[in-house]
PDB file of C-alpha atoms in Angstrom:
ATOM      1  CA  UNK B 570      -2.908   4.479  53.663  1.00  0.00           C
ATOM      2  CA  UNK B 571      -2.414   3.550  57.286  1.00  0.00           C
ATOM      3  CA  UNK B 572      -0.896   6.207  59.562  1.00  0.00           C
ATOM      4  CA  UNK B 573       2.651   4.467  60.384  1.00  0.00           C
ATOM      5  CA  UNK B 574       3.235   3.603  56.779  1.00  0.00           C
ATOM      6  CA  UNK B 575       2.421   7.330  55.401  1.00  0.00           C
ATOM      7  CA  UNK B 576       4.773   8.943  57.901  1.00  0.00           C
ATOM      8  CA  UNK B 577       7.389   6.528  56.243  1.00  0.00           C
ATOM      9  CA  UNK B 578       6.707   8.022  52.701  1.00  0.00           C
ATOM     10  CA  UNK B 579       8.302  11.391  51.734  1.00  0.00           C
ATOM     11  CA  UNK B 580       6.017  14.424  50.700  1.00  0.00           C
ATOM     12  CA  UNK B 581       8.351  13.933  46.990  1.00  0.00           C
ATOM     13  CA  UNK B 582       6.701  10.661  46.223  1.00  0.00           C
ATOM     14  CA  UNK B 583       4.062   9.769  44.040  1.00  0.00           C
ATOM     15  CA  UNK B 584       2.197   7.606  46.733  1.00  0.00           C
ATOM     16  CA  UNK B 585       2.463   9.839  49.894  1.00  0.00           C
ATOM     17  CA  UNK B 586      -1.113  10.668  48.894  1.00  0.00           C
ATOM     18  CA  UNK B 587      -3.494   7.465  48.844  1.00  0.00           C
ATOM     19  CA  UNK B 588      -5.316   7.116  45.687  1.00  0.00           C
ATOM     20  CA  UNK B 589      -7.136   4.294  44.660  1.00  0.00           C
ATOM     21  CA  UNK B 590      -6.485   2.080  41.852  1.00  0.00           C
ATOM     22  CA  UNK B 591      -8.474  -0.213  39.520  1.00  0.00           C
ATOM     23  CA  UNK B 592      -8.092  -4.292  40.309  1.00  0.00           C
ATOM     24  CA  UNK B 593      -5.815  -5.282  37.589  1.00  0.00           C
ATOM     25  CA  UNK B 594      -7.189  -7.413  34.456  1.00  0.00           C
ATOM     26  CA  UNK B 595      -6.255 -10.945  35.045  1.00  0.00           C
ATOM     27  CA  UNK B 596      -5.684 -12.315  31.089  1.00  0.00           C
ATOM     28  CA  UNK B 597      -5.465 -16.083  30.132  1.00  0.00           C
ATOM     29  CA  UNK B 598      -2.599 -16.551  27.959  1.00  0.00           C
ATOM     30  CA  UNK B 599      -3.351 -19.499  25.516  1.00  0.00           C
ATOM     31  CA  UNK B 600      -0.943 -22.386  25.763  1.00  0.00           C
ATOM     32  CA  UNK B 601       2.314 -21.924  23.206  1.00  0.00           C
ATOM     33  CA  UNK B 602       2.519 -24.032  19.987  1.00  0.00           C
ATOM     34  CA  UNK B 603       4.947 -26.929  19.691  1.00  0.00           C
ATOM     35  CA  UNK B 604       5.334 -27.850  16.712  1.00  0.00           C
ATOM     36  CA  UNK B 605       2.743 -28.742  13.786  1.00  0.00           C
ATOM     37  CA  UNK B 606       1.093 -31.378  13.005  1.00  0.00           C
ATOM     38  CA  UNK B 607       1.947 -33.148   9.885  1.00  0.00           C
ATOM     39  CA  UNK B 608       0.369 -33.690   6.729  1.00  0.00           C
ATOM     40  CA  UNK B 609      -2.151 -36.388   6.437  1.00  0.00           C
ATOM     41  CA  UNK B 610      -0.807 -39.458   4.714  1.00  0.00           C
ATOM     42  CA  UNK B 611      -2.578 -40.482   1.973  1.00  0.00           C
ATOM     43  CA  UNK B 612      -2.661 -44.469   2.687  1.00  0.00           C
ATOM     44  CA  UNK B 613      -4.501 -44.866  -0.465  1.00  0.00           C
ATOM     45  CA  UNK B 614      -2.303 -44.040  -3.550  1.00  0.00           C
ATOM     46  CA  UNK B 615       1.514 -43.331  -4.092  1.00  0.00           C
ATOM     47  CA  UNK B 616       4.179 -42.205  -6.130  1.00  0.00           C
ATOM     48  CA  UNK B 617       3.297 -39.168  -8.891  1.00  0.00           C
ATOM     49  CA  UNK B 618       1.316 -41.419 -11.169  1.00  0.00           C
ATOM     50  CA  UNK B 619      -1.392 -42.134  -7.854  1.00  0.00           C
ATOM     51  CA  UNK B 620      -0.917 -46.099  -7.872  1.00  0.00           C
ATOM     52  CA  UNK B 621      -3.500 -47.574  -6.073  1.00  0.00           C
ATOM     53  CA  UNK B 622      -2.448 -49.081  -2.977  1.00  0.00           C
ATOM     54  CA  UNK B 623      -5.562 -50.260  -1.256  1.00  0.00           C
ATOM     55  CA  UNK B 624      -6.334 -53.024  -4.264  1.00  0.00           C
ATOM     56  CA  UNK B 625      -6.300 -56.994  -2.402  1.00  0.00           C
ATOM     57  CA  UNK B 626      -3.164 -57.850  -4.676  1.00  0.00           C
ATOM     58  CA  UNK B 627      -1.461 -54.890  -2.690  1.00  0.00           C
ATOM     59  CA  UNK B 628      -2.524 -55.882   0.667  1.00  0.00           C
ATOM     60  CA  UNK B 629      -1.487 -59.098   0.005  1.00  0.00           C
ATOM     61  CA  UNK B 630       2.138 -56.955  -0.587  1.00  0.00           C
ATOM     62  CA  UNK B 631       2.155 -55.388   2.569  1.00  0.00           C
ATOM     63  CA  UNK B 632       1.651 -58.530   4.709  1.00  0.00           C
ATOM     64  CA  UNK B 633       2.962 -61.206   3.194  1.00  0.00           C
ATOM     65  CA  UNK B 634       3.828 -64.440   4.790  1.00  0.00           C
ATOM     66  CA  UNK B 635       7.371 -64.746   6.050  1.00  0.00           C
ATOM     67  CA  UNK B 636      10.078 -66.425   3.850  1.00  0.00           C
ATOM     68  CA  UNK B 637      11.292 -68.397   6.236  1.00  0.00           C
ATOM     69  CA  UNK B 638       9.664 -69.521   8.858  1.00  0.00           C
ATOM     70  CA  UNK B 639      10.648 -68.940  12.461  1.00  0.00           C
ATOM     71  CA  UNK B 640      11.872 -72.312  14.223  1.00  0.00           C
ATOM     72  CA  UNK B 641      11.908 -73.212  17.553  1.00  0.00           C
ATOM     73  CA  UNK B 642      13.173 -75.918  19.867  1.00  0.00           C
ATOM     74  CA  UNK B 643      10.714 -79.220  19.470  1.00  0.00           C
ATOM     75  CA  UNK B 644      11.680 -80.804  22.438  1.00  0.00           C
ATOM     76  CA  UNK B 645      10.384 -77.877  25.016  1.00  0.00           C
ATOM     77  CA  UNK B 646       6.675 -77.779  24.910  1.00  0.00           C
ATOM     78  CA  UNK B 647       7.018 -73.767  25.694  1.00  0.00           C
ATOM     79  CA  UNK B 648       8.700 -73.109  22.661  1.00  0.00           C
ATOM     80  CA  UNK B 649       5.955 -74.614  20.888  1.00  0.00           C
ATOM     81  CA  UNK B 650       3.381 -72.879  22.782  1.00  0.00           C
ATOM     82  CA  UNK B 651       5.488 -69.604  21.839  1.00  0.00           C
ATOM     83  CA  UNK B 652       5.597 -70.078  18.597  1.00  0.00           C
ATOM     84  CA  UNK B 653       1.716 -70.851  17.939  1.00  0.00           C
ATOM     85  CA  UNK B 654       0.966 -67.520  20.019  1.00  0.00           C
ATOM     86  CA  UNK B 655       3.290 -65.225  17.521  1.00  0.00           C
ATOM     87  CA  UNK B 656       1.848 -66.549  14.947  1.00  0.00           C
ATOM     88  CA  UNK B 657      -1.896 -65.952  16.526  1.00  0.00           C
ATOM     89  CA  UNK B 658      -0.943 -62.335  16.804  1.00  0.00           C
ATOM     90  CA  UNK B 659       0.812 -62.183  13.057  1.00  0.00           C
ATOM     91  CA  UNK B 660      -2.593 -63.109  11.532  1.00  0.00           C
ATOM     92  CA  UNK B 661      -4.610 -60.863  14.163  1.00  0.00           C
ATOM     93  CA  UNK B 662      -2.204 -57.860  12.688  1.00  0.00           C
ATOM     94  CA  UNK B 663      -2.818 -58.864   9.388  1.00  0.00           C
ATOM     95  CA  UNK B 664      -6.710 -59.084   9.890  1.00  0.00           C
ATOM     96  CA  UNK B 665      -6.569 -55.894  11.678  1.00  0.00           C
ATOM     97  CA  UNK B 666      -4.652 -53.735   8.598  1.00  0.00           C
ATOM     98  CA  UNK B 667      -7.195 -55.535   6.132  1.00  0.00           C
ATOM     99  CA  UNK B 668      -9.967 -54.585   7.745  1.00  0.00           C
ATOM    100  CA  UNK B 669      -8.966 -51.366   8.546  1.00  0.00           C
ATOM    101  CA  UNK B 670      -7.657 -50.475   5.213  1.00  0.00           C
ATOM    102  CA  UNK B 671     -10.934 -51.855   3.857  1.00  0.00           C
ATOM    103  CA  UNK B 672     -12.831 -49.640   5.960  1.00  0.00           C
ATOM    104  CA  UNK B 673     -11.429 -46.268   5.546  1.00  0.00           C
ATOM    105  CA  UNK B 674     -11.756 -47.067   1.632  1.00  0.00           C
ATOM    106  CA  UNK B 675     -15.226 -47.331   2.159  1.00  0.00           C
ATOM    107  CA  UNK B 676     -15.355 -44.094   4.215  1.00  0.00           C
ATOM    108  CA  UNK B 677     -13.124 -41.921   1.729  1.00  0.00           C
ATOM    109  CA  UNK B 678     -15.493 -43.107  -1.596  1.00  0.00           C
ATOM    110  CA  UNK B 679     -19.241 -42.918   0.715  1.00  0.00           C
ATOM    111  CA  UNK B 680     -17.825 -39.303   1.699  1.00  0.00           C
ATOM    112  CA  UNK B 681     -16.526 -38.417  -1.745  1.00  0.00           C
ATOM    113  CA  UNK B 682     -19.809 -39.561  -3.216  1.00  0.00           C
ATOM    114  CA  UNK B 683     -21.419 -37.496  -0.898  1.00  0.00           C
ATOM    115  CA  UNK B 684     -19.392 -34.250  -1.189  1.00  0.00           C
ATOM    116  CA  UNK B 685     -19.899 -34.585  -4.877  1.00  0.00           C
ATOM    117  CA  UNK B 686     -23.955 -35.137  -4.360  1.00  0.00           C
ATOM    118  CA  UNK B 687     -23.996 -31.805  -2.130  1.00  0.00           C
ATOM    119  CA  UNK B 688     -21.889 -29.536  -4.577  1.00  0.00           C
ATOM    120  CA  UNK B 689     -23.941 -31.031  -7.444  1.00  0.00           C
ATOM    121  CA  UNK B 690     -27.161 -29.954  -5.405  1.00  0.00           C
ATOM    122  CA  UNK B 691     -25.418 -26.116  -4.730  1.00  0.00           C
ATOM    123  CA  UNK B 692     -24.685 -25.635  -8.205  1.00  0.00           C
ATOM    124  CA  UNK B 693     -28.503 -26.749  -9.494  1.00  0.00           C
ATOM    125  CA  UNK B 694     -29.738 -24.173  -6.759  1.00  0.00           C
ATOM    126  CA  UNK B 695     -27.179 -21.609  -8.230  1.00  0.00           C
ATOM    127  CA  UNK B 696     -28.148 -22.059 -11.406  1.00  0.00           C
ATOM    128  CA  UNK B 697     -31.647 -21.926 -10.649  1.00  0.00           C
ATOM    129  CA  UNK B 698     -31.585 -18.701  -8.871  1.00  0.00           C
ATOM    130  CA  UNK B 699     -29.087 -16.983 -11.409  1.00  0.00           C
ATOM    131  CA  UNK B 700     -31.806 -18.176 -14.255  1.00  0.00           C
ATOM    132  CA  UNK B 701     -34.768 -17.627 -12.116  1.00  0.00           C
ATOM    133  CA  UNK B 702     -36.834 -14.640 -14.075  1.00  0.00           C
ATOM    134  CA  UNK B 703     -37.584 -11.557 -12.110  1.00  0.00           C
ATOM    135  CA  UNK B 704     -41.148 -10.565 -11.210  1.00  0.00           C
ATOM    136  CA  UNK B 705     -43.333  -8.182 -12.845  1.00  0.00           C
ATOM    137  CA  UNK B 706     -42.562  -5.551  -9.706  1.00  0.00           C
ATOM    138  CA  UNK B 707     -38.787  -6.220  -9.926  1.00  0.00           C
ATOM    139  CA  UNK B 708     -38.505  -5.402 -13.431  1.00  0.00           C
ATOM    140  CA  UNK B 709     -40.727  -2.565 -13.478  1.00  0.00           C
ATOM    141  CA  UNK B 710     -38.815  -0.604 -10.766  1.00  0.00           C
ATOM    142  CA  UNK B 711     -35.266  -1.860 -11.915  1.00  0.00           C
ATOM    143  CA  UNK B 712     -32.728   0.694 -13.050  1.00  0.00           C
ATOM    144  CA  UNK B 713     -32.326   1.365 -16.674  1.00  0.00           C
ATOM    145  CA  UNK B 714     -28.639   0.923 -16.513  1.00  0.00           C
ATOM    146  CA  UNK B 715     -29.621  -2.363 -14.467  1.00  0.00           C
ATOM    147  CA  UNK B 716     -31.961  -3.668 -17.274  1.00  0.00           C
ATOM    148  CA  UNK B 717     -29.206  -2.721 -19.999  1.00  0.00           C
ATOM    149  CA  UNK B 718     -25.799  -4.807 -18.472  1.00  0.00           C
ATOM    150  CA  UNK B 719     -28.616  -7.523 -17.682  1.00  0.00           C
ATOM    151  CA  UNK B 720     -29.501  -7.385 -21.710  1.00  0.00           C
ATOM    152  CA  UNK B 721     -26.243  -7.207 -22.952  1.00  0.00           C
ATOM    153  CA  UNK B 722     -24.887  -9.975 -20.819  1.00  0.00           C
ATOM    154  CA  UNK B 723     -22.895  -8.210 -18.386  1.00  0.00           C
ATOM    155  CA  UNK B 724     -20.694  -5.948 -20.239  1.00  0.00           C
ATOM    156  CA  UNK B 725     -20.831  -2.222 -21.363  1.00  0.00           C
ATOM    157  CA  UNK B 726     -21.840  -1.617 -24.706  1.00  0.00           C
ATOM    158  CA  UNK B 727     -19.111  -0.271 -27.079  1.00  0.00           C
ATOM    159  CA  UNK B 728     -18.701   3.318 -27.227  1.00  0.00           C
ATOM    160  CA  UNK B 729     -19.121   4.541 -30.926  1.00  0.00           C
ATOM    161  CA  UNK B 730     -17.372   7.915 -29.727  1.00  0.00           C
ATOM    162  CA  UNK B 731     -14.191   6.532 -27.795  1.00  0.00           C
ATOM    163  CA  UNK B 732     -11.899   7.392 -31.299  1.00  0.00           C
ATOM    164  CA  UNK B 733     -12.988  11.309 -30.896  1.00  0.00           C
ATOM    165  CA  UNK B 734     -12.447  11.297 -27.184  1.00  0.00           C
ATOM    166  CA  UNK B 735      -8.991   9.456 -27.665  1.00  0.00           C
ATOM    167  CA  UNK B 736      -7.522  11.924 -30.551  1.00  0.00           C
ATOM    168  CA  UNK B 737      -9.040  14.767 -28.303  1.00  0.00           C
ATOM    169  CA  UNK B 738      -7.055  13.331 -25.466  1.00  0.00           C
ATOM    170  CA  UNK B 739      -3.843  12.904 -27.220  1.00  0.00           C
ATOM    171  CA  UNK B 740      -4.223  16.671 -28.382  1.00  0.00           C
ATOM    172  CA  UNK B 741      -4.831  18.126 -25.575  1.00  0.00           C
ATOM    173  CA  UNK B 742      -1.216  16.153 -24.257  1.00  0.00           C
ATOM    174  CA  UNK B 743       0.325  17.571 -27.504  1.00  0.00           C
ATOM    175  CA  UNK B 744      -0.547  20.654 -26.331  1.00  0.00           C
ATOM    176  CA  UNK B 745      -0.070  20.617 -22.544  1.00  0.00           C
ATOM    177  CA  UNK B 746       3.303  19.164 -23.750  1.00  0.00           C
ATOM    178  CA  UNK B 747       3.760  22.061 -26.395  1.00  0.00           C
ATOM    179  CA  UNK B 748       2.649  24.861 -24.101  1.00  0.00           C
ATOM    180  CA  UNK B 749       5.502  23.297 -21.220  1.00  0.00           C
ATOM    181  CA  UNK B 750       8.508  23.236 -24.138  1.00  0.00           C
ATOM    182  CA  UNK B 751       8.028  27.028 -24.553  1.00  0.00           C
ATOM    183  CA  UNK B 752       8.058  27.966 -20.932  1.00  0.00           C
ATOM    184  CA  UNK B 753      11.028  26.258 -20.836  1.00  0.00           C
ATOM    185  CA  UNK B 754      12.785  27.648 -23.335  1.00  0.00           C
ATOM    186  CA  UNK B 755      11.827  31.428 -22.492  1.00  0.00           C
ATOM    187  CA  UNK B 756      13.301  30.248 -18.897  1.00  0.00           C
ATOM    188  CA  UNK B 757      16.237  29.487 -20.459  1.00  0.00           C
ATOM    189  CA  UNK B 758      16.254  32.501 -22.568  1.00  0.00           C
ATOM    190  CA  UNK B 759      15.428  34.667 -19.594  1.00  0.00           C
ATOM    191  CA  UNK B 760      18.482  33.189 -17.961  1.00  0.00           C
ATOM    192  CA  UNK B 761      21.040  33.444 -20.569  1.00  0.00           C
ATOM    193  CA  UNK B 762      19.925  37.153 -20.846  1.00  0.00           C
ATOM    194  CA  UNK B 763      20.412  37.650 -17.017  1.00  0.00           C
ATOM    195  CA  UNK B 764      23.541  36.116 -17.105  1.00  0.00           C
ATOM    196  CA  UNK B 765      25.166  39.157 -18.008  1.00  0.00           C
ATOM    197  CA  UNK B 766      24.555  40.262 -14.221  1.00  0.00           C
ATOM    198  CA  UNK B 767      25.598  37.270 -12.696  1.00  0.00           C
ATOM    199  CA  UNK B 768      28.612  37.562 -10.510  1.00  0.00           C
ATOM    200  CA  UNK B 769      31.296  35.046 -11.195  1.00  0.00           C
ATOM    201  CA  UNK B 770      34.437  36.577 -10.035  1.00  0.00           C
ATOM    202  CA  UNK B 771      36.123  38.241  -7.168  1.00  0.00           C
ATOM    203  CA  UNK B 772      36.409  41.121  -8.996  1.00  0.00           C
ATOM    204  CA  UNK B 773      32.623  41.778 -10.056  1.00  0.00           C
ATOM    205  CA  UNK B 774      31.671  40.932  -6.512  1.00  0.00           C
ATOM    206  CA  UNK B 775      34.274  43.621  -5.262  1.00  0.00           C
ATOM    207  CA  UNK B 776      32.431  46.278  -7.743  1.00  0.00           C
ATOM    208  CA  UNK B 777      28.952  45.379  -6.745  1.00  0.00           C
ATOM    209  CA  UNK B 778      29.937  46.112  -3.066  1.00  0.00           C
ATOM    210  CA  UNK B 779      31.301  49.234  -3.753  1.00  0.00           C
ATOM    211  CA  UNK B 780      28.431  49.870  -6.135  1.00  0.00           C
ATOM    212  CA  UNK B 781      26.435  49.125  -3.267  1.00  0.00           C
ATOM    213  CA  UNK B 782      28.113  50.303   0.205  1.00  0.00           C
ATOM    214  CA  UNK B 783      30.616  52.397  -1.416  1.00  0.00           C
ATOM    215  CA  UNK B 784      34.208  52.383  -0.766  1.00  0.00           C
ATOM    216  CA  UNK B 785      36.365  53.925   2.399  1.00  0.00           C
ATOM    217  CA  UNK B 786      37.359  57.120   1.088  1.00  0.00           C
ATOM    218  CA  UNK B 787      33.468  57.644  -0.611  1.00  0.00           C
ATOM    219  CA  UNK B 788      31.665  55.824   1.347  1.00  0.00           C
ATOM    220  CA  UNK B 789      27.416  55.201   0.650  1.00  0.00           C
ATOM    221  CA  UNK B 790      25.248  58.560   1.373  1.00  0.00           C
ATOM    222  CA  UNK B 791      21.933  59.758   1.087  1.00  0.00           C
ATOM    223  CA  UNK B 792      20.161  63.040   0.928  1.00  0.00           C
ATOM    224  CA  UNK B 793      20.022  63.933   4.417  1.00  0.00           C
ATOM    225  CA  UNK B 794      23.404  61.870   5.955  1.00  0.00           C
ATOM    226  CA  UNK B 795      25.119  58.643   6.173  1.00  0.00           C
ATOM    227  CA  UNK B 796      21.929  56.731   6.978  1.00  0.00           C
ATOM    228  CA  UNK B 797      19.107  55.976   4.841  1.00  0.00           C
ATOM    229  CA  UNK B 798      16.515  56.567   8.390  1.00  0.00           C
ATOM    230  CA  UNK B 799      17.542  60.085   7.243  1.00  0.00           C
ATOM    231  CA  UNK B 800      15.027  60.188   3.652  1.00  0.00           C
ATOM    232  CA  UNK B 801      12.100  59.517   5.944  1.00  0.00           C
ATOM    233  CA  UNK B 802       9.637  56.479   6.650  1.00  0.00           C
ATOM    234  CA  UNK B 803       9.367  53.906   4.094  1.00  0.00           C
ATOM    235  CA  UNK B 804       6.471  53.689   2.253  1.00  0.00           C
ATOM    236  CA  UNK B 805       3.162  52.145   3.087  1.00  0.00           C
ATOM    237  CA  UNK B 806       1.310  49.669   1.336  1.00  0.00           C
ATOM    238  CA  UNK B 807      -1.127  52.071  -0.020  1.00  0.00           C
ATOM    239  CA  UNK B 808       1.540  53.701  -1.532  1.00  0.00           C
ATOM    240  CA  UNK B 809       3.382  51.062  -3.161  1.00  0.00           C
ATOM    241  CA  UNK B 810      -0.258  49.537  -4.956  1.00  0.00           C
ATOM    242  CA  UNK B 811      -0.943  53.277  -5.648  1.00  0.00           C
ATOM    243  CA  UNK B 812       2.552  53.191  -7.521  1.00  0.00           C
ATOM    244  CA  UNK B 813       1.556  49.954  -9.264  1.00  0.00           C
ATOM    245  CA  UNK B 814      -1.552  51.289 -10.465  1.00  0.00           C
ATOM    246  CA  UNK B 815       0.151  54.369 -11.703  1.00  0.00           C
ATOM    247  CA  UNK B 816      -2.433  56.661  -9.985  1.00  0.00           C
ATOM    248  CA  UNK B 817      -1.967  60.141 -10.788  1.00  0.00           C
ATOM    249  CA  UNK B 818      -3.540  61.454  -7.563  1.00  0.00           C
ATOM    250  CA  UNK B 819      -1.506  63.071  -5.214  1.00  0.00           C
ATOM    251  CA  UNK B 820      -0.252  60.398  -2.669  1.00  0.00           C
ATOM    252  CA  UNK B 821      -1.386  61.030   1.331  1.00  0.00           C
ATOM    253  CA  UNK B 822       1.474  62.542   2.746  1.00  0.00           C
ATOM    254  CA  UNK B 823       1.487  65.618  -0.036  1.00  0.00           C
ATOM    255  CA  UNK B 824       3.843  64.331  -2.412  1.00  0.00           C
ATOM    256  CA  UNK B 825       4.924  66.511  -5.320  1.00  0.00           C
ATOM    257  CA  UNK B 826       3.954  66.481  -8.548  1.00  0.00           C
ATOM    258  CA  UNK B 827       7.350  65.872  -9.858  1.00  0.00           C
ATOM    259  CA  UNK B 828       7.661  62.653  -7.765  1.00  0.00           C
ATOM    260  CA  UNK B 829       4.306  61.276  -8.918  1.00  0.00           C
ATOM    261  CA  UNK B 830       5.416  62.050 -12.574  1.00  0.00           C
ATOM    262  CA  UNK B 831       8.947  60.388 -12.269  1.00  0.00           C
ATOM    263  CA  UNK B 832       6.734  57.482 -10.783  1.00  0.00           C
ATOM    264  CA  UNK B 833       4.679  57.801 -13.776  1.00  0.00           C
ATOM    265  CA  UNK B 834       7.196  57.609 -16.012  1.00  0.00           C
ATOM    266  CA  UNK B 835       8.871  54.617 -14.298  1.00  0.00           C
ATOM    267  CA  UNK B 836       5.585  52.515 -14.892  1.00  0.00           C
ATOM    268  CA  UNK B 837       5.498  53.585 -18.813  1.00  0.00           C
ATOM    269  CA  UNK B 838       9.262  52.697 -19.053  1.00  0.00           C
ATOM    270  CA  UNK B 839       8.220  49.442 -17.792  1.00  0.00           C
ATOM    271  CA  UNK B 840       5.056  48.552 -19.341  1.00  0.00           C
ATOM    272  CA  UNK B 841       7.283  49.843 -22.799  1.00  0.00           C
ATOM    273  CA  UNK B 842       9.749  47.392 -21.717  1.00  0.00           C
ATOM    274  CA  UNK B 843       7.310  44.761 -21.629  1.00  0.00           C
ATOM    275  CA  UNK B 844       5.641  45.274 -25.060  1.00  0.00           C
ATOM    276  CA  UNK B 845       8.939  45.002 -26.810  1.00  0.00           C
ATOM    277  CA  UNK B 846       9.353  41.894 -25.153  1.00  0.00           C
ATOM    278  CA  UNK B 847       6.552  40.614 -26.171  1.00  0.00           C
ATOM    279  CA  UNK B 848       7.310  41.931 -29.800  1.00  0.00           C
ATOM    280  CA  UNK B 849      10.787  40.531 -30.352  1.00  0.00           C
ATOM    281  CA  UNK B 850      10.080  37.442 -28.656  1.00  0.00           C
ATOM    282  CA  UNK B 851      13.403  38.278 -25.906  1.00  0.00           C
ATOM    283  CA  UNK B 852      13.970  39.862 -22.755  1.00  0.00           C
ATOM    284  CA  UNK B 853      14.990  43.764 -22.976  1.00  0.00           C
TER     285      UNK B 853
END
């Protein structure tokens, strides 16, 4: 960048520092497509039945002579020459039309014959390759499954144990559906048993709040004060795990034997409740 040009660019501009840029790639766009070519007209047949129009009779009908000949003033020599010139042009157009249609029809027949011969040759080659016998080395090194498929015509043999597999699958599906239904019934029964403690009215909500936090006249207190933090630190993960396992060993913090007995009694109570639920099929 020139010094004079750099002086005119402020420092906050991204072009204040001259960074070389790669040359821009020039792409050559394709020309726009203006319309589509119409479908080629079939000049040999017409109609739904495929009536041929390239026969000599049809060609003569299309280039027939006019019913009323052209009249000129025969007193003038130029009118006679003009009539002869127009008649020559008409005959020339008829000849060109007849020759063109005949040549196109012959070319179509020739191409159809060549395409039919080519397709027949390709089908014959494919049939020969399909029916060609493999060599001894290919037969000896062919996998067993491929040989089995070739012997059965490309179709898998019927499974003799299909009925047993279908019956076993149906039994598994029914078993899963029954287990899902039993779990749904158990969940509904549990929801019904727990519904007695649901808070559905404002009075029940007020009672629950007073039970948890107390009232202004009789607030909730703890052993050593009005804060739960006065009761000591929260239990650690080791203490919680030991409580769930029902360990009878003294805690690390030196808890008393009485507290351990209370914990064991609560654990035994929970276990007895689970046993009773299994025996009665309900929720305690």
